[in-house]
Every structure is written in C-alpha cells, then in structure tokens.
PDB file of C-alpha atoms in Angstrom:
ATOM      1  CA  UNK Y   1       1.452  -0.409  11.435  1.00 77.00           C
ATOM      2  CA  UNK Y   2      -0.210   2.834  10.464  1.00 86.00           C
ATOM      3  CA  UNK Y   3       2.859   4.294   8.986  1.00 92.00           C
ATOM      4  CA  UNK Y   4       4.240   5.797   5.823  1.00 96.00           C
ATOM      5  CA  UNK Y   5       7.835   5.473   4.575  1.00 97.00           C
ATOM      6  CA  UNK Y   6       9.409   7.276   1.433  1.00 97.00           C
ATOM      7  CA  UNK Y   7      12.632   6.341  -0.159  1.00 97.00           C
ATOM      8  CA  UNK Y   8      14.552   6.996  -3.263  1.00 96.00           C
ATOM      9  CA  UNK Y   9      16.288   4.336  -5.411  1.00 96.00           C
ATOM     10  CA  UNK Y  10      18.174   2.296  -4.578  1.00 97.00           C
ATOM     11  CA  UNK Y  11      16.307   1.627  -1.179  1.00 97.00           C
ATOM     12  CA  UNK Y  12      13.712  -1.003  -0.540  1.00 98.00           C
ATOM     13  CA  UNK Y  13      10.654  -0.482   1.843  1.00 98.00           C
ATOM     14  CA  UNK Y  14       9.131  -3.418   3.597  1.00 97.00           C
ATOM     15  CA  UNK Y  15       5.887  -4.288   5.593  1.00 97.00           C
ATOM     16  CA  UNK Y  16       4.506  -7.077   7.041  1.00 96.00           C
ATOM     17  CA  UNK Y  17       0.693  -7.370   6.545  1.00 96.00           C
ATOM     18  CA  UNK Y  18      -2.453  -9.391   7.744  1.00 92.00           C
ATOM     19  CA  UNK Y  19      -5.796  -7.757   7.115  1.00 93.00           C
ATOM     20  CA  UNK Y  20      -4.177  -4.490   6.659  1.00 96.00           C
ATOM     21  CA  UNK Y  21      -3.225  -3.296   3.269  1.00 97.00           C
ATOM     22  CA  UNK Y  22       0.304  -2.241   2.089  1.00 98.00           C
ATOM     23  CA  UNK Y  23      -0.027   0.722  -0.437  1.00 98.00           C
ATOM     24  CA  UNK Y  24       2.796   1.082  -2.723  1.00 98.00           C
ATOM     25  CA  UNK Y  25       3.105   4.421  -4.576  1.00 98.00           C
ATOM     26  CA  UNK Y  26       5.740   4.917  -7.176  1.00 98.00           C
ATOM     27  CA  UNK Y  27       7.084   7.618  -9.550  1.00 97.00           C
ATOM     28  CA  UNK Y  28       9.144   5.699 -12.486  1.00 96.00           C
ATOM     29  CA  UNK Y  29      11.099   8.686 -13.744  1.00 94.00           C
ATOM     30  CA  UNK Y  30      12.102  10.253 -10.299  1.00 94.00           C
ATOM     31  CA  UNK Y  31      12.486   6.815  -9.106  1.00 96.00           C
ATOM     32  CA  UNK Y  32      10.924   7.543  -5.565  1.00 97.00           C
ATOM     33  CA  UNK Y  33       8.279   5.646  -3.860  1.00 97.00           C
ATOM     34  CA  UNK Y  34       6.115   5.346  -0.687  1.00 98.00           C
ATOM     35  CA  UNK Y  35       4.779   2.341   1.380  1.00 98.00           C
ATOM     36  CA  UNK Y  36       1.916   2.953   3.552  1.00 97.00           C
ATOM     37  CA  UNK Y  37       0.846   0.303   6.041  1.00 97.00           C
ATOM     38  CA  UNK Y  38      -3.194   1.080   6.123  1.00 96.00           C
ATOM     39  CA  UNK Y  39      -4.775  -0.519   9.485  1.00 93.00           C
ATOM     40  CA  UNK Y  40      -8.481   0.434   9.048  1.00 91.00           C
ATOM     41  CA  UNK Y  41     -10.783   1.963   6.150  1.00 88.00           C
ATOM     42  CA  UNK Y  42     -11.810   5.044   8.005  1.00 88.00           C
ATOM     43  CA  UNK Y  43     -11.050   6.894  11.326  1.00 84.00           C
ATOM     44  CA  UNK Y  44     -14.693   7.241  12.717  1.00 76.00           C
ATOM     45  CA  UNK Y  45     -13.790  10.193  14.658  1.00 72.00           C
ATOM     46  CA  UNK Y  46     -11.117   8.145  16.530  1.00 73.00           C
ATOM     47  CA  UNK Y  47      -7.662   9.284  16.995  1.00 72.00           C
ATOM     48  CA  UNK Y  48      -4.413   8.281  14.942  1.00 75.00           C
ATOM     49  CA  UNK Y  49      -1.908   9.448  12.578  1.00 83.00           C
ATOM     50  CA  UNK Y  50      -2.716  10.150   9.019  1.00 86.00           C
ATOM     51  CA  UNK Y  51      -1.220   6.849   7.840  1.00 88.00           C
ATOM     52  CA  UNK Y  52      -3.701   4.453   9.751  1.00 92.00           C
ATOM     53  CA  UNK Y  53      -6.641   5.030   7.798  1.00 92.00           C
ATOM     54  CA  UNK Y  54      -7.358   4.431   4.133  1.00 93.00           C
ATOM     55  CA  UNK Y  55      -9.222   7.720   3.909  1.00 92.00           C
ATOM     56  CA  UNK Y  56      -6.133   9.867   5.138  1.00 94.00           C
ATOM     57  CA  UNK Y  57      -3.304   7.476   4.035  1.00 95.00           C
ATOM     58  CA  UNK Y  58      -3.748   7.963   0.386  1.00 95.00           C
ATOM     59  CA  UNK Y  59      -3.677  12.003   0.559  1.00 95.00           C
ATOM     60  CA  UNK Y  60      -0.980  11.924   2.992  1.00 96.00           C
ATOM     61  CA  UNK Y  61       1.288   9.890   0.938  1.00 96.00           C
ATOM     62  CA  UNK Y  62       0.558  11.875  -2.197  1.00 97.00           C
ATOM     63  CA  UNK Y  63       1.250  15.114  -0.311  1.00 96.00           C
ATOM     64  CA  UNK Y  64       4.668  13.669   0.861  1.00 96.00           C
ATOM     65  CA  UNK Y  65       5.569  12.356  -3.008  1.00 96.00           C
ATOM     66  CA  UNK Y  66       4.271  15.829  -4.143  1.00 95.00           C
ATOM     67  CA  UNK Y  67       6.501  17.693  -1.817  1.00 95.00           C
ATOM     68  CA  UNK Y  68       9.658  15.907  -2.946  1.00 93.00           C
ATOM     69  CA  UNK Y  69       8.817  16.785  -6.871  1.00 91.00           C
ATOM     70  CA  UNK Y  70       6.766  13.792  -7.941  1.00 92.00           C
ATOM     71  CA  UNK Y  71       4.020  14.562 -10.361  1.00 91.00           C
ATOM     72  CA  UNK Y  72       0.501  12.776  -9.008  1.00 91.00           C
ATOM     73  CA  UNK Y  73      -0.078  11.960 -12.818  1.00 92.00           C
ATOM     74  CA  UNK Y  74       2.994   9.935 -13.139  1.00 95.00           C
ATOM     75  CA  UNK Y  75       2.444   8.028  -9.924  1.00 97.00           C
ATOM     76  CA  UNK Y  76       1.368   4.234 -10.210  1.00 97.00           C
ATOM     77  CA  UNK Y  77      -0.008   1.894  -7.199  1.00 98.00           C
ATOM     78  CA  UNK Y  78       0.346  -1.486  -6.293  1.00 98.00           C
ATOM     79  CA  UNK Y  79      -1.554  -3.001  -3.298  1.00 98.00           C
ATOM     80  CA  UNK Y  80      -1.279  -5.943  -1.360  1.00 98.00           C
ATOM     81  CA  UNK Y  81      -2.884  -7.506   1.790  1.00 96.00           C
ATOM     82  CA  UNK Y  82      -6.302  -7.465   3.074  1.00 94.00           C
ATOM     83  CA  UNK Y  83      -6.420 -11.099   4.226  1.00 94.00           C
ATOM     84  CA  UNK Y  84      -9.252 -12.668   6.138  1.00 87.00           C
ATOM     85  CA  UNK Y  85      -7.278 -13.462   9.407  1.00 78.00           C
ATOM     86  CA  UNK Y  86     -10.134 -14.775  11.370  1.00 71.00           C
ATOM     87  CA  UNK Y  87     -11.480 -17.460   9.156  1.00 65.00           C
ATOM     88  CA  UNK Y  88     -14.113 -16.873   6.417  1.00 61.00           C
ATOM     89  CA  UNK Y  89     -17.245 -14.692   6.698  1.00 60.00           C
ATOM     90  CA  UNK Y  90     -18.423 -12.776   9.846  1.00 61.00           C
ATOM     91  CA  UNK Y  91     -17.967  -9.119  11.169  1.00 62.00           C
ATOM     92  CA  UNK Y  92     -14.446  -9.245  11.888  1.00 67.00           C
ATOM     93  CA  UNK Y  93     -13.282  -9.440   8.033  1.00 77.00           C
ATOM     94  CA  UNK Y  94     -11.973  -5.881   8.147  1.00 89.00           C
ATOM     95  CA  UNK Y  95      -9.432  -7.080   5.245  1.00 91.00           C
ATOM     96  CA  UNK Y  96     -11.947  -6.768   2.550  1.00 92.00           C
ATOM     97  CA  UNK Y  97     -13.150  -3.338   3.856  1.00 93.00           C
ATOM     98  CA  UNK Y  98      -9.730  -2.006   3.908  1.00 95.00           C
ATOM     99  CA  UNK Y  99      -9.088  -3.275   0.100  1.00 96.00           C
ATOM    100  CA  UNK Y 100     -12.376  -1.415  -0.996  1.00 95.00           C
ATOM    101  CA  UNK Y 101     -11.412   1.565   0.861  1.00 96.00           C
ATOM    102  CA  UNK Y 102      -7.855   1.809  -0.330  1.00 97.00           C
ATOM    103  CA  UNK Y 103      -9.181   1.319  -4.001  1.00 98.00           C
ATOM    104  CA  UNK Y 104     -11.866   3.788  -3.546  1.00 97.00           C
ATOM    105  CA  UNK Y 105      -9.463   6.335  -2.139  1.00 96.00           C
ATOM    106  CA  UNK Y 106      -6.718   5.809  -4.793  1.00 97.00           C
ATOM    107  CA  UNK Y 107      -9.495   6.206  -7.626  1.00 96.00           C
ATOM    108  CA  UNK Y 108     -10.640   9.471  -6.064  1.00 96.00           C
ATOM    109  CA  UNK Y 109      -7.232  10.907  -6.050  1.00 95.00           C
ATOM    110  CA  UNK Y 110      -6.695   9.839  -9.844  1.00 95.00           C
ATOM    111  CA  UNK Y 111      -3.908   7.355  -9.060  1.00 96.00           C
ATOM    112  CA  UNK Y 112      -3.526   4.239 -11.274  1.00 96.00           C
ATOM    113  CA  UNK Y 113      -3.796   0.702  -9.713  1.00 97.00           C
ATOM    114  CA  UNK Y 114      -1.517  -1.209 -11.867  1.00 97.00           C
ATOM    115  CA  UNK Y 115      -1.452  -4.503  -9.564  1.00 98.00           C
ATOM    116  CA  UNK Y 116      -2.803  -5.917  -6.446  1.00 97.00           C
ATOM    117  CA  UNK Y 117      -2.631  -9.125  -4.507  1.00 97.00           C
ATOM    118  CA  UNK Y 118      -5.167  -8.940  -1.926  1.00 96.00           C
ATOM    119  CA  UNK Y 119      -7.417 -11.298  -0.067  1.00 92.00           C
ATOM    120  CA  UNK Y 120      -7.110 -14.884   0.833  1.00 91.00           C
ATOM    121  CA  UNK Y 121      -6.531 -16.070   4.472  1.00 90.00           C
ATOM    122  CA  UNK Y 122      -2.921 -15.652   5.233  1.00 92.00           C
ATOM    123  CA  UNK Y 123      -0.576 -12.491   5.930  1.00 93.00           C
ATOM    124  CA  UNK Y 124       2.185 -11.439   3.541  1.00 96.00           C
ATOM    125  CA  UNK Y 125       5.544  -9.738   3.433  1.00 97.00           C
ATOM    126  CA  UNK Y 126       5.939  -6.988   0.893  1.00 98.00           C
ATOM    127  CA  UNK Y 127       8.888  -5.067  -0.343  1.00 98.00           C
ATOM    128  CA  UNK Y 128       9.041  -2.049  -2.576  1.00 98.00           C
ATOM    129  CA  UNK Y 129      12.137  -1.950  -4.756  1.00 98.00           C
ATOM    130  CA  UNK Y 130      12.476   2.095  -5.240  1.00 97.00           C
ATOM    131  CA  UNK Y 131      14.999   1.211  -8.278  1.00 97.00           C
ATOM    132  CA  UNK Y 132      12.150  -0.145 -10.626  1.00 97.00           C
ATOM    133  CA  UNK Y 133       8.645   0.164  -8.653  1.00 97.00           C
ATOM    134  CA  UNK Y 134       8.411  -3.499  -8.334  1.00 97.00           C
ATOM    135  CA  UNK Y 135       6.450  -4.839  -5.150  1.00 98.00           C
ATOM    136  CA  UNK Y 136       7.653  -8.346  -4.092  1.00 98.00           C
ATOM    137  CA  UNK Y 137       4.794 -10.102  -2.288  1.00 98.00           C
ATOM    138  CA  UNK Y 138       5.645 -13.221  -0.235  1.00 97.00           C
ATOM    139  CA  UNK Y 139       3.292 -15.568   1.525  1.00 95.00           C
ATOM    140  CA  UNK Y 140       4.435 -18.425   3.683  1.00 88.00           C
ATOM    141  CA  UNK Y 141       4.216 -21.867   1.520  1.00 88.00           C
ATOM    142  CA  UNK Y 142       3.858 -19.965  -2.055  1.00 92.00           C
ATOM    143  CA  UNK Y 143       6.800 -18.809  -4.290  1.00 95.00           C
ATOM    144  CA  UNK Y 144       7.412 -14.737  -4.304  1.00 96.00           C
ATOM    145  CA  UNK Y 145       5.213 -13.030  -6.508  1.00 96.00           C
ATOM    146  CA  UNK Y 146       6.443  -9.515  -8.331  1.00 97.00           C
ATOM    147  CA  UNK Y 147       3.755  -7.021  -9.024  1.00 96.00           C
TER     148      UNK Y 147
END
C-alpha cells in the first residue's frame, strides 16, 4: 500500500486493492509502466511517502517515468479499485473520494484515462502487463476483466 513500482516489458506489476485505487500508467512505444497503490485522496498535512496520496502519487509516478525516457503526452492511464468496503453510504466511504482525487490528478497532469473499473463493494486484484499495457482486474466470483 502507498507504493509505486516501475517495470519494462515483459514484467508484470501486481496489487491487491480495497478502497485504495490502483493507477496504471503505460508508455506504449517504450513499453514501460508504473503501478501506484493510492491509499488516500490527500495528505492533509500528515506524513507518508509520495505514493500514498492521490495528490502526490500521480506527479511522483510521472516524474519516475519521465526519468526513464517516457513522454508524458504518450502515457495512458487505467485505474481500478475504490470499492466501498464498509457497506453503502456513510462517512467511511473513502473509495469514492480516492477515485475522484485520482481522476482529478490525472486530468490536471494531462494524462488520458483510457479505462477504469472502480466502485462496487468488493476488493480487486490487478496486474499490469508491461508488454502491452493491459490491466487485468480480478474480483472474487467474477470473470477477469482486461482494461
């Protein structure tokens, strides 16, 4: 949780998500990707690594990819997660806030979101294939979905 991993083809990057959001950034020509595990929308002045919060994770991921030669304009994003893990409604529904914050940060950074699988009440396992940029999303009791 609260981490970013980078890899190049043929590697796969994996995460298990509940209310957290998995952010997959991929550069098709360079065939490199990053998978961030965003825990909270904002830091609110609290400590934590740069990947923990949507407001800092997206710029951090972009900087890491750009250091490896990825052009920001060629990057595409796929996101998954943001489940309501504590039933529906109420103040503990951080999943919806995480999704909104991630989408806002990606938009502000000029990164195009090409697919998403968010919300619901079940956690997900995601896997980013750095060969082709596909994000496989698995939810218990459902067939895998490829974004």
